[in-house]
XYZ file of C-alpha atoms in Angstrom:
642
model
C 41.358 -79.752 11.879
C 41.234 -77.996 15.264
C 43.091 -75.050 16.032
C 43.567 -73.809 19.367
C 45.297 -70.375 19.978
C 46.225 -68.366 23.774
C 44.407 -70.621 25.353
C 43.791 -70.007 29.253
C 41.702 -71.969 31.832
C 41.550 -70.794 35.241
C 39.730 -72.250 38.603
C 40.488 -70.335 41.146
C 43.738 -68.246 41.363
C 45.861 -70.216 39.500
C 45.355 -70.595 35.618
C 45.699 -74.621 35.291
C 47.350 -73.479 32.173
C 48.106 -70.193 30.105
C 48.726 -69.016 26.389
C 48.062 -72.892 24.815
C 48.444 -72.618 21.354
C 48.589 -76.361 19.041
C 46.904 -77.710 16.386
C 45.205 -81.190 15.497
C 46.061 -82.157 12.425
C 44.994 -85.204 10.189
C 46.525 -88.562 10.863
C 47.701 -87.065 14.360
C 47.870 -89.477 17.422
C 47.958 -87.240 20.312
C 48.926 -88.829 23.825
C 47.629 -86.131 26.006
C 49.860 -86.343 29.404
C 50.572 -84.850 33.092
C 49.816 -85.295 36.560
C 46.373 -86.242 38.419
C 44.565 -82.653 38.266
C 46.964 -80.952 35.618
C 43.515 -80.702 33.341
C 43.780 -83.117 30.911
C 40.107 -84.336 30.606
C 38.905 -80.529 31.244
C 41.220 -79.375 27.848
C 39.610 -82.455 26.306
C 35.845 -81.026 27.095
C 36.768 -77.792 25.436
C 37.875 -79.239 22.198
C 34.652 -80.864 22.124
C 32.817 -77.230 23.155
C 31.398 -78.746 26.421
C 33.151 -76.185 28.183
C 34.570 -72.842 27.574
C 37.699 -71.535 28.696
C 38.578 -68.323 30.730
C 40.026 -66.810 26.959
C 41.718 -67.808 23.918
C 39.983 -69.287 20.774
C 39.366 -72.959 19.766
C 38.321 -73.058 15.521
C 36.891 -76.427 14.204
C 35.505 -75.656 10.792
C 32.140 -76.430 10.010
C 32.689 -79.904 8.315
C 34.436 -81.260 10.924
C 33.154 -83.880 13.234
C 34.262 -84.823 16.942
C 33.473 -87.676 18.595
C 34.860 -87.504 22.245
C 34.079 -90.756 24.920
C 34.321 -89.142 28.794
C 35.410 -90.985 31.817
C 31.904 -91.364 33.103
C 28.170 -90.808 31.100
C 24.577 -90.906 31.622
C 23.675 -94.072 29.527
C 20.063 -95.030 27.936
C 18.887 -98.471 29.292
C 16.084 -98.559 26.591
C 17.089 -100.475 23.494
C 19.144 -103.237 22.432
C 23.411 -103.325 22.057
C 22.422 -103.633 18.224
C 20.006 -100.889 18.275
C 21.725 -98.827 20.793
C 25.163 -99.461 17.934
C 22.695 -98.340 15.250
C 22.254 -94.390 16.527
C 26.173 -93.859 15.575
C 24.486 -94.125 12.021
C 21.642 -92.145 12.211
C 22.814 -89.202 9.572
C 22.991 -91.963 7.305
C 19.788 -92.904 7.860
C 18.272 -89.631 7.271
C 20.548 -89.316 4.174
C 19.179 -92.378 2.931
C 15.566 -90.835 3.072
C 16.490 -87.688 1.307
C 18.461 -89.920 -1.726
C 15.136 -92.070 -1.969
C 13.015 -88.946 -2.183
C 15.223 -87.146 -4.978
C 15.027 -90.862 -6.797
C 11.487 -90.841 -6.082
C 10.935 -87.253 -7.799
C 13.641 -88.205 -10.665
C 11.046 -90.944 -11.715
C 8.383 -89.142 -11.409
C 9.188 -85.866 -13.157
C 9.522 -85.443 -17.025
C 10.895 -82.273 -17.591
C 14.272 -83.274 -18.107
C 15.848 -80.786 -20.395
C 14.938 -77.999 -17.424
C 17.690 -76.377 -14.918
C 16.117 -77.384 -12.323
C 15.688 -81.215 -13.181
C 19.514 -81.045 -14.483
C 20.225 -79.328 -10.536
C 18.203 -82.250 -8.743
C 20.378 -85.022 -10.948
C 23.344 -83.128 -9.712
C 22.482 -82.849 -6.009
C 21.269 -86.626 -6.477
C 24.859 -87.577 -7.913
C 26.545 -85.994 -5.254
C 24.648 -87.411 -2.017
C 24.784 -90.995 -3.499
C 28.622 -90.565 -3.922
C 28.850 -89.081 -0.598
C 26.511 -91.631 0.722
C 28.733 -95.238 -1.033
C 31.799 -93.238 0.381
C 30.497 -93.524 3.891
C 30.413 -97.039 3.571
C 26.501 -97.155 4.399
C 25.489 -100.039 2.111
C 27.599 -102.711 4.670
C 27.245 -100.182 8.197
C 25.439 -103.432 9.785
C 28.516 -105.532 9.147
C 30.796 -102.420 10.743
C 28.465 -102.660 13.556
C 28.942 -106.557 13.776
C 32.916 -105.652 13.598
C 33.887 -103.368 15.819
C 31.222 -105.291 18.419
C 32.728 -108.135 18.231
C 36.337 -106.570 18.243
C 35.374 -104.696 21.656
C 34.756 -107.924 23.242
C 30.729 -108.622 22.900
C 29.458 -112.213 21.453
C 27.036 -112.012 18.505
C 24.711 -113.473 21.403
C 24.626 -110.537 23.071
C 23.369 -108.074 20.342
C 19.651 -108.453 20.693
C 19.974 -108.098 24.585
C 18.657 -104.902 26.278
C 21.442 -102.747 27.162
C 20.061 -102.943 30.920
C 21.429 -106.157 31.502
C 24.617 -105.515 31.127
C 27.459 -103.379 33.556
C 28.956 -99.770 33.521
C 31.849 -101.301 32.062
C 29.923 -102.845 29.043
C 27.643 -100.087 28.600
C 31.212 -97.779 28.059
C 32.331 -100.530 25.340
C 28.720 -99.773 23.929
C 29.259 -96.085 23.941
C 32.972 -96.791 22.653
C 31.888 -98.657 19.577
C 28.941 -95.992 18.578
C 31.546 -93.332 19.105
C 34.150 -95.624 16.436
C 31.459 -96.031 14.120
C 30.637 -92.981 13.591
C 33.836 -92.054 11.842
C 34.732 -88.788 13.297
C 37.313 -86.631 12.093
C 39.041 -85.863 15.416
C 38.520 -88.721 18.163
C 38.839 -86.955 21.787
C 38.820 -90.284 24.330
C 39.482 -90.390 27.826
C 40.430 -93.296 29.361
C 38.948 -95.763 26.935
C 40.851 -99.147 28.414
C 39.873 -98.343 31.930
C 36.884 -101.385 30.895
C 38.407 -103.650 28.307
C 40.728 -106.509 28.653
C 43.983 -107.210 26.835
C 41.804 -108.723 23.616
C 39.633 -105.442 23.174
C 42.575 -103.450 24.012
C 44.860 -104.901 21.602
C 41.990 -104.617 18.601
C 41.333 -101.194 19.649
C 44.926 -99.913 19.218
C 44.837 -101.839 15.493
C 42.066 -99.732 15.111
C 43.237 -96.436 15.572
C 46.285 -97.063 13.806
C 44.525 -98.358 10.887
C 41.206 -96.481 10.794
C 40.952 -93.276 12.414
C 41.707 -89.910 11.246
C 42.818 -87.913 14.356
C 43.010 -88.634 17.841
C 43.345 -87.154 20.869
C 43.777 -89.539 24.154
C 44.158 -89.625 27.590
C 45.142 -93.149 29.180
C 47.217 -94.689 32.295
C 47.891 -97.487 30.335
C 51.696 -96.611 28.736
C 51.592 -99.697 26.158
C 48.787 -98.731 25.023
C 49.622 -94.932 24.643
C 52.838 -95.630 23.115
C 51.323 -98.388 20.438
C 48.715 -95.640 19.263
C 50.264 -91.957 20.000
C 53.124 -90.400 17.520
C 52.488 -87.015 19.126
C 52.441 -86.120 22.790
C 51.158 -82.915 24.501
C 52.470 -82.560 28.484
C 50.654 -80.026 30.715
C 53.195 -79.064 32.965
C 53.998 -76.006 35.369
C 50.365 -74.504 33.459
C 51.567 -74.507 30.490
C 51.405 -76.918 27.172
C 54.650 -78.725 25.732
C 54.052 -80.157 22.480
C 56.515 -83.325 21.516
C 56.101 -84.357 17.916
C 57.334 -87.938 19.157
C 55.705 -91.394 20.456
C 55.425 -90.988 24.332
C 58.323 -94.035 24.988
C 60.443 -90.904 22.998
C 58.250 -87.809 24.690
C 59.453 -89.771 28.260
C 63.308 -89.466 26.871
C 62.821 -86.258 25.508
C 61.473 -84.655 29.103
C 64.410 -85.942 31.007
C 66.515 -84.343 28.970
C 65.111 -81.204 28.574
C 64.202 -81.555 32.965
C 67.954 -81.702 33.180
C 68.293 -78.740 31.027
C 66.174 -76.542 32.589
C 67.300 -77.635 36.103
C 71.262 -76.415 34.989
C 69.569 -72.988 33.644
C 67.736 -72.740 37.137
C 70.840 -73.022 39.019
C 72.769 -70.870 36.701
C 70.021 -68.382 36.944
C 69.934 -68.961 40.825
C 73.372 -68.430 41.055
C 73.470 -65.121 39.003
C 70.549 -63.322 41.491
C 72.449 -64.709 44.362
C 75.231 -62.952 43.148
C 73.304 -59.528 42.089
C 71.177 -59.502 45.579
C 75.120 -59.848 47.330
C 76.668 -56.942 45.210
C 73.561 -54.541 46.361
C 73.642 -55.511 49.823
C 77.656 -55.029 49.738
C 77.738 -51.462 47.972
C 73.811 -50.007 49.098
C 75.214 -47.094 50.853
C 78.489 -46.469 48.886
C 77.697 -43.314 46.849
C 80.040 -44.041 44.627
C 78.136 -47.144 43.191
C 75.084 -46.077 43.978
C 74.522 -46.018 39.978
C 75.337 -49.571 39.493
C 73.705 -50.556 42.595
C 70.040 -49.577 40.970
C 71.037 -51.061 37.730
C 71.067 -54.300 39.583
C 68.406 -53.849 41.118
C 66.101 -53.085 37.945
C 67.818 -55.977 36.231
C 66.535 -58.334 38.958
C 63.282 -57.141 38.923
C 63.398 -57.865 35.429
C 64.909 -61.640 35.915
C 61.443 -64.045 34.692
C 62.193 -66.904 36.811
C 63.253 -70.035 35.190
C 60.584 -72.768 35.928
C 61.395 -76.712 36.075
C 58.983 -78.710 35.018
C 56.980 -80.409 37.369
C 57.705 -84.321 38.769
C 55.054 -86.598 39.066
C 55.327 -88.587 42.539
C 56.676 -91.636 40.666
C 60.115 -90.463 42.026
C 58.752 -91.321 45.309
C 60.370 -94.825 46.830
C 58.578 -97.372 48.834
C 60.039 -99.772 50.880
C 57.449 -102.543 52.867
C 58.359 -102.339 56.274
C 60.394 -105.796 57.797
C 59.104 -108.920 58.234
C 60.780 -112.175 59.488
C 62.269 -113.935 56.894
C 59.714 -117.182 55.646
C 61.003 -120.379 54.675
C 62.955 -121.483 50.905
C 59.931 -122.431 49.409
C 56.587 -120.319 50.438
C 54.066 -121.448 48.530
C 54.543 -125.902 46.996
C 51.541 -127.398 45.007
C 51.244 -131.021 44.553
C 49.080 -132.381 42.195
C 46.289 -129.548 43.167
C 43.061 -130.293 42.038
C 39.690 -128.029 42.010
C 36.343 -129.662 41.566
C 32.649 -128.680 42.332
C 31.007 -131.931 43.375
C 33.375 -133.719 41.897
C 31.698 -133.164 38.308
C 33.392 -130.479 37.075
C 37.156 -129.797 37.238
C 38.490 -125.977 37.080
C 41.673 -127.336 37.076
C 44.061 -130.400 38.426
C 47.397 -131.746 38.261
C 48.749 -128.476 39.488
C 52.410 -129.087 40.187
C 54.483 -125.771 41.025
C 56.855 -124.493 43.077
C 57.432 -120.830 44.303
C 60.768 -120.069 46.032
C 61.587 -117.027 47.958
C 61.733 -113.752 46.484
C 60.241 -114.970 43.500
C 57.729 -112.611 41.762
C 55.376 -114.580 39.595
C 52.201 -113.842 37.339
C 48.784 -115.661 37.329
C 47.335 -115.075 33.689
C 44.374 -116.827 31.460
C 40.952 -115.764 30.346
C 38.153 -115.469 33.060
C 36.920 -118.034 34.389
C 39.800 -120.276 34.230
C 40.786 -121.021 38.076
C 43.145 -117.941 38.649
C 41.364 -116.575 41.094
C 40.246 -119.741 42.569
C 44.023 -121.090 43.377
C 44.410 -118.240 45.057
C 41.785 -118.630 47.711
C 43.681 -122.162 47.816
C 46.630 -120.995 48.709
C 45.011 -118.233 51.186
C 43.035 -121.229 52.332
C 39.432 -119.865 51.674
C 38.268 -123.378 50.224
C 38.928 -126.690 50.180
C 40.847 -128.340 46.815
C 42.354 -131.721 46.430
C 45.772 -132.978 46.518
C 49.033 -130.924 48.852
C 49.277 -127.614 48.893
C 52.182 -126.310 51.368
C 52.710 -122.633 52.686
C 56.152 -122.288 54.045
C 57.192 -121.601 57.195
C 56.509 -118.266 58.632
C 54.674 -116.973 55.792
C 52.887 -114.226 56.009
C 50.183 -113.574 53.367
C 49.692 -109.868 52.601
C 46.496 -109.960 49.710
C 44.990 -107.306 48.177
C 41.408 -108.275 45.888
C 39.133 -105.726 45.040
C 36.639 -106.467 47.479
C 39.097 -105.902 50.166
C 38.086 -102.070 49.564
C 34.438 -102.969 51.308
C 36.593 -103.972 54.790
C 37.758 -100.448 55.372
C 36.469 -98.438 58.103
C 33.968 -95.885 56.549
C 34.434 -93.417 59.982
C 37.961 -93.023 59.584
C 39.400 -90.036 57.032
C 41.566 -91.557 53.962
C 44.732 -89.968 56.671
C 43.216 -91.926 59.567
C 42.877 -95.345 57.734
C 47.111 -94.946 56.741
C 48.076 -93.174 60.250
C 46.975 -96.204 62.144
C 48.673 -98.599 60.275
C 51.970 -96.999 59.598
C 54.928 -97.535 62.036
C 57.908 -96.057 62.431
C 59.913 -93.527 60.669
C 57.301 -93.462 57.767
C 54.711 -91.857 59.453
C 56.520 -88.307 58.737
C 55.913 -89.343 54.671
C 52.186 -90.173 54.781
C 51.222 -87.160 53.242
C 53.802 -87.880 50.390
C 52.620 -91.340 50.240
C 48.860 -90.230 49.717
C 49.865 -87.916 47.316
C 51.734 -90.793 45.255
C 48.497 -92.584 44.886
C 46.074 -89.510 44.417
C 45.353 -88.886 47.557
C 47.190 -85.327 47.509
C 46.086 -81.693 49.294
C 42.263 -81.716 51.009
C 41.542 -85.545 49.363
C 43.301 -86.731 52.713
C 40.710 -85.301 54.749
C 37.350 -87.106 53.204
C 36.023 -89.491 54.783
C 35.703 -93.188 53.745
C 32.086 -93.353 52.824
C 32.303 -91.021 50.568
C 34.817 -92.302 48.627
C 34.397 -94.481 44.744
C 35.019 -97.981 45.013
C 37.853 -97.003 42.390
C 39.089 -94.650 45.631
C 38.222 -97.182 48.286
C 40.459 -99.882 46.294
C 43.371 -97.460 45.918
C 43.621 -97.020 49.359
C 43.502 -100.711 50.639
C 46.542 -100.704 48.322
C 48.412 -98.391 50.352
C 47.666 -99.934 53.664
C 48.702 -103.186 52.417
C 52.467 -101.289 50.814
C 52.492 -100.587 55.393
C 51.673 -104.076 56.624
C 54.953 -106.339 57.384
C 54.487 -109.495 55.244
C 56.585 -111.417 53.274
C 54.530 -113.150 50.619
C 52.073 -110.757 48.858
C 49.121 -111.770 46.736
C 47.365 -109.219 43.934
C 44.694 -109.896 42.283
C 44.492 -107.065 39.398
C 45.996 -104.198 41.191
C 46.449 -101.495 38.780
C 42.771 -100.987 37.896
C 41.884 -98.395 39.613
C 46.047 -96.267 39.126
C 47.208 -93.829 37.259
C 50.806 -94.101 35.838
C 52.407 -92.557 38.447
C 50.507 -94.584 41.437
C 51.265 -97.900 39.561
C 55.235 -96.988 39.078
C 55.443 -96.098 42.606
C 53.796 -99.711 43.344
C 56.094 -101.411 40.894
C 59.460 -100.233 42.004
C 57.909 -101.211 45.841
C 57.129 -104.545 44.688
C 60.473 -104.968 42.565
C 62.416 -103.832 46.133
C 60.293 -106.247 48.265
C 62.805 -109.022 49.349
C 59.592 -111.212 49.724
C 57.687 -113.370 47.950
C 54.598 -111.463 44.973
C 52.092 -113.453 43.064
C 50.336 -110.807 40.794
C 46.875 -111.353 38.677
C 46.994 -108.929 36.055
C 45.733 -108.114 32.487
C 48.469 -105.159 32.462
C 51.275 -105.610 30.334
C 53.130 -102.828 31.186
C 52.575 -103.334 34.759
C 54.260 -106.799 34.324
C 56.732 -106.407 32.522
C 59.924 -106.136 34.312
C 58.680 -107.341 37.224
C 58.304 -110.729 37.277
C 60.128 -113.810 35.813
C 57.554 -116.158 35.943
C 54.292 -116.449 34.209
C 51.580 -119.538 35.133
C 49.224 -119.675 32.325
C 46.032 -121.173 33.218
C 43.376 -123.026 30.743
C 41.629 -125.680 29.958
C 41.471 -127.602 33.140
C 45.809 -126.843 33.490
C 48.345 -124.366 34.400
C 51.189 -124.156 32.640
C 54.690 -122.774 33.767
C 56.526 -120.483 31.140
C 59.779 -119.179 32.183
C 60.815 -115.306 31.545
C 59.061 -112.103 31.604
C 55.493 -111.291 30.171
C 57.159 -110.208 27.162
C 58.615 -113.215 26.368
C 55.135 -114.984 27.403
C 53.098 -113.316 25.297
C 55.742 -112.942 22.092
C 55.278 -117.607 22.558
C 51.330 -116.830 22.354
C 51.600 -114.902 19.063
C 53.797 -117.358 17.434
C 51.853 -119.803 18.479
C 48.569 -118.544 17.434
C 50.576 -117.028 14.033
C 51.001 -120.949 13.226
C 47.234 -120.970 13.004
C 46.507 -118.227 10.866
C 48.316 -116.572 8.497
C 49.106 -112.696 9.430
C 47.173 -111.268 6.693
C 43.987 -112.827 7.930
C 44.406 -111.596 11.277
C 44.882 -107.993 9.840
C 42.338 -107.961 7.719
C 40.087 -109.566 9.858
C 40.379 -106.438 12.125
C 40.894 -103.630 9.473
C 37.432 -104.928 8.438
C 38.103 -106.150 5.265
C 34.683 -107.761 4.012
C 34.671 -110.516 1.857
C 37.898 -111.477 2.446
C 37.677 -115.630 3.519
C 40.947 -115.521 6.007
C 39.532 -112.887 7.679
C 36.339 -113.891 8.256
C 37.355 -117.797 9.530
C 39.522 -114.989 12.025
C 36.361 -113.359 12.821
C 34.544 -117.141 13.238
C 37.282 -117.980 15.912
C 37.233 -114.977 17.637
C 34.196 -115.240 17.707
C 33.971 -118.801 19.298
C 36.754 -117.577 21.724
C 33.812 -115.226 22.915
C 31.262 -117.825 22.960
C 33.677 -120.083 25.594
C 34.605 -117.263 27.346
C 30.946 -116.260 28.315
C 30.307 -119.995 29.231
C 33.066 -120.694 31.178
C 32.239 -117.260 33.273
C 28.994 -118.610 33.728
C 30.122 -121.790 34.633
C 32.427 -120.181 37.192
C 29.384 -118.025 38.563
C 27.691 -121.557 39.338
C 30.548 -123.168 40.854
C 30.647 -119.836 43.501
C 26.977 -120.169 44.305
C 27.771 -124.018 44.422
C 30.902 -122.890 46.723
C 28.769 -120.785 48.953
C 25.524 -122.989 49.622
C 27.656 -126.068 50.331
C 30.248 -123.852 53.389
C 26.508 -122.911 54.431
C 25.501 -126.117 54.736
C 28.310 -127.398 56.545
C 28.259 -124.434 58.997
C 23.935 -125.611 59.209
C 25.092 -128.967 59.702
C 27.281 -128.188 62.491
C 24.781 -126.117 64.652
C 22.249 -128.586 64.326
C 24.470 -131.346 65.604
C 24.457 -129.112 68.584
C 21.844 -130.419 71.321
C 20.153 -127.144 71.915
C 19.682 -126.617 68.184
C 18.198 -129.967 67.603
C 14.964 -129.177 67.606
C 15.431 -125.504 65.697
C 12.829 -125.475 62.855
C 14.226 -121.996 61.431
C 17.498 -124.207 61.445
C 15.925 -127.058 59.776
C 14.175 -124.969 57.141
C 17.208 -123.005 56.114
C 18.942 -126.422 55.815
C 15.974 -127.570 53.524
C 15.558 -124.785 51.362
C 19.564 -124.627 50.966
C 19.571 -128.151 50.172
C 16.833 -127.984 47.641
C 18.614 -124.630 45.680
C 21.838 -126.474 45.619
C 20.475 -129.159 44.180
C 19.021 -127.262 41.413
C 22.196 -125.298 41.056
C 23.977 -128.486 40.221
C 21.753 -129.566 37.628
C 21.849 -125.605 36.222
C 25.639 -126.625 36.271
C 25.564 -129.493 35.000
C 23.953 -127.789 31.944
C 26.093 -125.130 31.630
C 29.049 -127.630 32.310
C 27.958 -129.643 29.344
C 27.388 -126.496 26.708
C 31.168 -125.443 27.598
C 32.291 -128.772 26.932
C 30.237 -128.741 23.144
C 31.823 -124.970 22.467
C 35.289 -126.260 23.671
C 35.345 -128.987 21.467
């Protein structure tokens, strides 16, 4: 499908790689690996022609189409998520007008016995075959499908595409990109905006209904569920592994320890060479073998090892007293706004030192929420107990907007680190893509994605003994988040994580808190073991071939759409119990306000403060509409739950 021969790419003196030569063939699932800056997306932008490299020759035949998702676009704001869907079929559209004017001119022409009439028929035949092939006579209920599949409620297809994120807009961009059927796929990071739901349909996807892919992604589960080929940039050159990337990550150690013995050997043998010269230079008597050596060193290519990601680096967290048996105890925890609606209650759990546990549920459903409990950010009912000398290292993403935006990305970690790991900041930074001349920008220049990656590694250098994460791999590559597993699996403290990643779980805790429908539920064991209950559980409920063919696409099919119809009500409760969330914050906010009104007015000098007594007014009168706007939204969850 594409062929790529001597391929070279240069910025700069160094080539980022030389003399590439692969193919893409049908039914290939490329993982497309190697370190931050090797040039994976910029090889991806030349098999799509959107760049051109320094030589070599990339051949997609004419028929051939790619469809190729970047990290970041310019999106249109101007239509609808149906209509915006709609453009992925827009040959068809135009096809559709050409078939209906051949039909028209059919009907209307009688000279049917002529070569030309006999020629239309034919061209006629062939674009309506071509046409029923494509699938165009059901493309609204593809559009419908792979929609829903990427996470959006049938709600949400006649809104404007302004109203929603970056993140949706990519899932928009995603699904036009799906529909269109290309023969080569080129994607770069398409999880970085969907959750475990949309992930999980999109790997059944390209499994099931693409032709070829090509894919760059941090996320290893996902990689390895979708890839059976991998390509590794490495030391400028590409390594093609005809093997899933679990296998590819096997094969590379081995052939790593390979090369490393031939490096030595070949070490070894200049070593000895360069000894025999200097030993017999100015005997005349070997001056004959002495230039042989020489001109066979000179003719030595040295053996190159393959270049290792910073993964290998270890973190420790630096000491911190030891805290108490049991660091964080809930008793009978209960959340309510106004005591009207309950996020959750009856929380009974117990966390013990060294314990690492996971927080995991839909939005929406209190995870967040019992941990500004525990960090004592609001006020809940019934006994929650932090241990003695705890101390509560927590990492959110909007602790990214407390960094000092004078300070260079060195500057924020020098003042923090102590010790003996001062001398490894620079490795450190590098670890979590922070490597070379990146150290020396400034703050406010930085993403947020940036900005959150680096509250991550000032919070790996604070001393505390009970750390709380609320989804910290988002912003990581593979190597960043191994380097921040292995430091959390060595902490001798205390982790509660909030994660959607799998892979980023797995092995590392032994816990898992599930939290819905007004609970949270304790399951003992890895995330694994958490999420193989779920799909038994929900495999009771429908029967596998429904759930298969209800994300193959398999129209008509009964099973598959009563799949569809509960997905599709999952959606529906999701989006109102975010919404019912988003009320209880605003809810959350006006009523601390209030309180912190209440108190400065009960202060003589402020009694007779009108701006004072306005603000309390007006805040009083928009909370009291937020409550009934809750109430509302409280009661429409409560219909869709039931």
């Amino acid at each position: 499908m594409i062929s790529v021969e001597s391929l070279r790419v240069e910025f700069g003196v160094k080539p980022l790689f030389a003399d590439a030569s692969f193919v893409v063939n049908d039914r290939d699932r490329i993982a497309l690996v190697g370190k931050n800056g090797a040039g994976k997306s910029t090889l991806l932008k030349i098999l799509c022609g959107l760049q051109q490299p320094t030589s070599g020759v990339v051949s997609v035949p004419n028929d051939t189409t790619i469809g190729y998702l970047p990290q970041v676009m310019i999106l249109q704001d101007d239509t609808t998520v149906r209509e915006e869907a709609q453009k992925a079929f827009a040959d068809i559209t135009k096809m559709k007008e050409r078939i209906d004017r051949m039909n028209q001119q059919l009907a209307e022409r009688t000279d049917y016995e002529s070569q030309e009439y006999m020629a239309l028929v034919e061209k006629f035949t062939q674009e309506h075959e071509r046409y029923m092939m494509m699938g165009a006579e059901n493309y609204e209920a593809e559009i419908e499908r792979t929609l829903t599949g990427l996470g959006f409620l049938r709600t949400d297809f006649e809104r404007p595409t302004s109203e929603f994120s970056g993140g949706w807009r990519m899932r928009i961009e995603l699904a036009k990109i799906l529909l269109q059927k290309p023969d080569v796929l080129l994607l770069d990071e398409p999880t970085n905006h969907l959750d475990i739901e949309s992930i999980q349909w999109l790997e059944q996807f390209l499994a099931q209904s693409a032709k070829a892919v090509v894919l760059v992604s941090h996320d290893r589960a996902f990689i390895n569920n979708v890839s059976n080929r991998t390509l590794e940039i490495s030391c400028g050159r590409i390594i093609d592994y005809k093997v899933k990337y679990d296998e590819y990550v096997t094969l590379r150690k081995e052939r790593r320890e390979q090369q490393q013995r031939a490096y030595e050997n070949q070490q070894k043998e200049m070593a000895e060479m360069r000894q025999f010269i200097e030993r017999f230079r100015y005997q005349a008597t070997k001056a004959v073998q002495v230039q042989q050596k020489i001109k066979q060193l000179e003719k030595i290519v040295p053996i190159e090892v393959d270049e290792v990601d910073n993964s290998a680096l270890h973190l420790k967290f630096p000491p911190c007293l030891r805290s108490g048996d049991y660091p964080v105890i809930c008793e009978d925890v209960a959340k309510s706004y106004n005591t009207q609606h309950l996020v959750f209650s009856g929380v009974n759990l117990t966390i013990k030192r060294g314990e690492k546990v996971a927080f995991v549920g839909k939005n929406g459903e209190g995870k967040s929420t019992l941990v500004k409990c525990i960090m004592g950010e609001i006020p809940f009912d019934g006994h929650l107990k932090i241990g003695h000398n705890v101390q509560i290292g927590y990492f959110a993403q909007n602790q990214a907007q407390l960094l000092d935006e004078s300070l260079t990305v060195f500057q924020t970690i020098d003042n923090v680190a102590k010790g003996e790991i001062r001398l490894r900041i620079n490795d450190i930074l590098g670890a979590f893509m922070f490597g070379g001349e990146e150290s020396d920008k400034k703050v406010k220049v930085l993403s947020g994605g940036e900005r959150s990656r680096l509250a991550m590694i000032r919070l790996l250098l604070e001393p505390v003994n009970l750390l709380i994460l609320d989804e910290p791999t988002n912003h990581l590559d593979m190597a960043s988040k191994d380097v921040l597993k292995e430091a959390i699996r060595a902490f001798d403290g205390t982790a509660i994580v909030v994660s959607h990643d799998r892979e980023f779980l797995d092995g590392l805790v032994t816990k898992v808190y599930e939290f819905g429908g007004g609970k949270v539920k304790e399951h003992l064991g890895g995330i694994y073991d958490f999420l193989q209950t779920k799909n038994i559980t929900e495999l009771n409920e429908l029967q596998v071939s429904d759930k298969v063919s209800g994300i193959s696409g398999n129209a008509g099919n009964s099973g598959a759409q009563s799949y569809a119809e509960r997905k599709e009500q999952q959606k529906r409760v999701r989006k109102a119990e975010k919404a019912v969330e988003e009320s209880e914050r605003k809810i959350n906010d006006m009523e601390r306000w209030l309180k912190e009104l209440d108190d400065l007015l009960m202060k003589p000098e402020n009694a007779s403060n009108m701006e004072f007594v306005t603000e309390y007014t007006t805040t009083k009168k928009a909370l009291d509409e937020e409550v009934e706007r809750w109430e509302r939204l409280s009661e429409e969850l409560e219909e869709l739950s039931n």
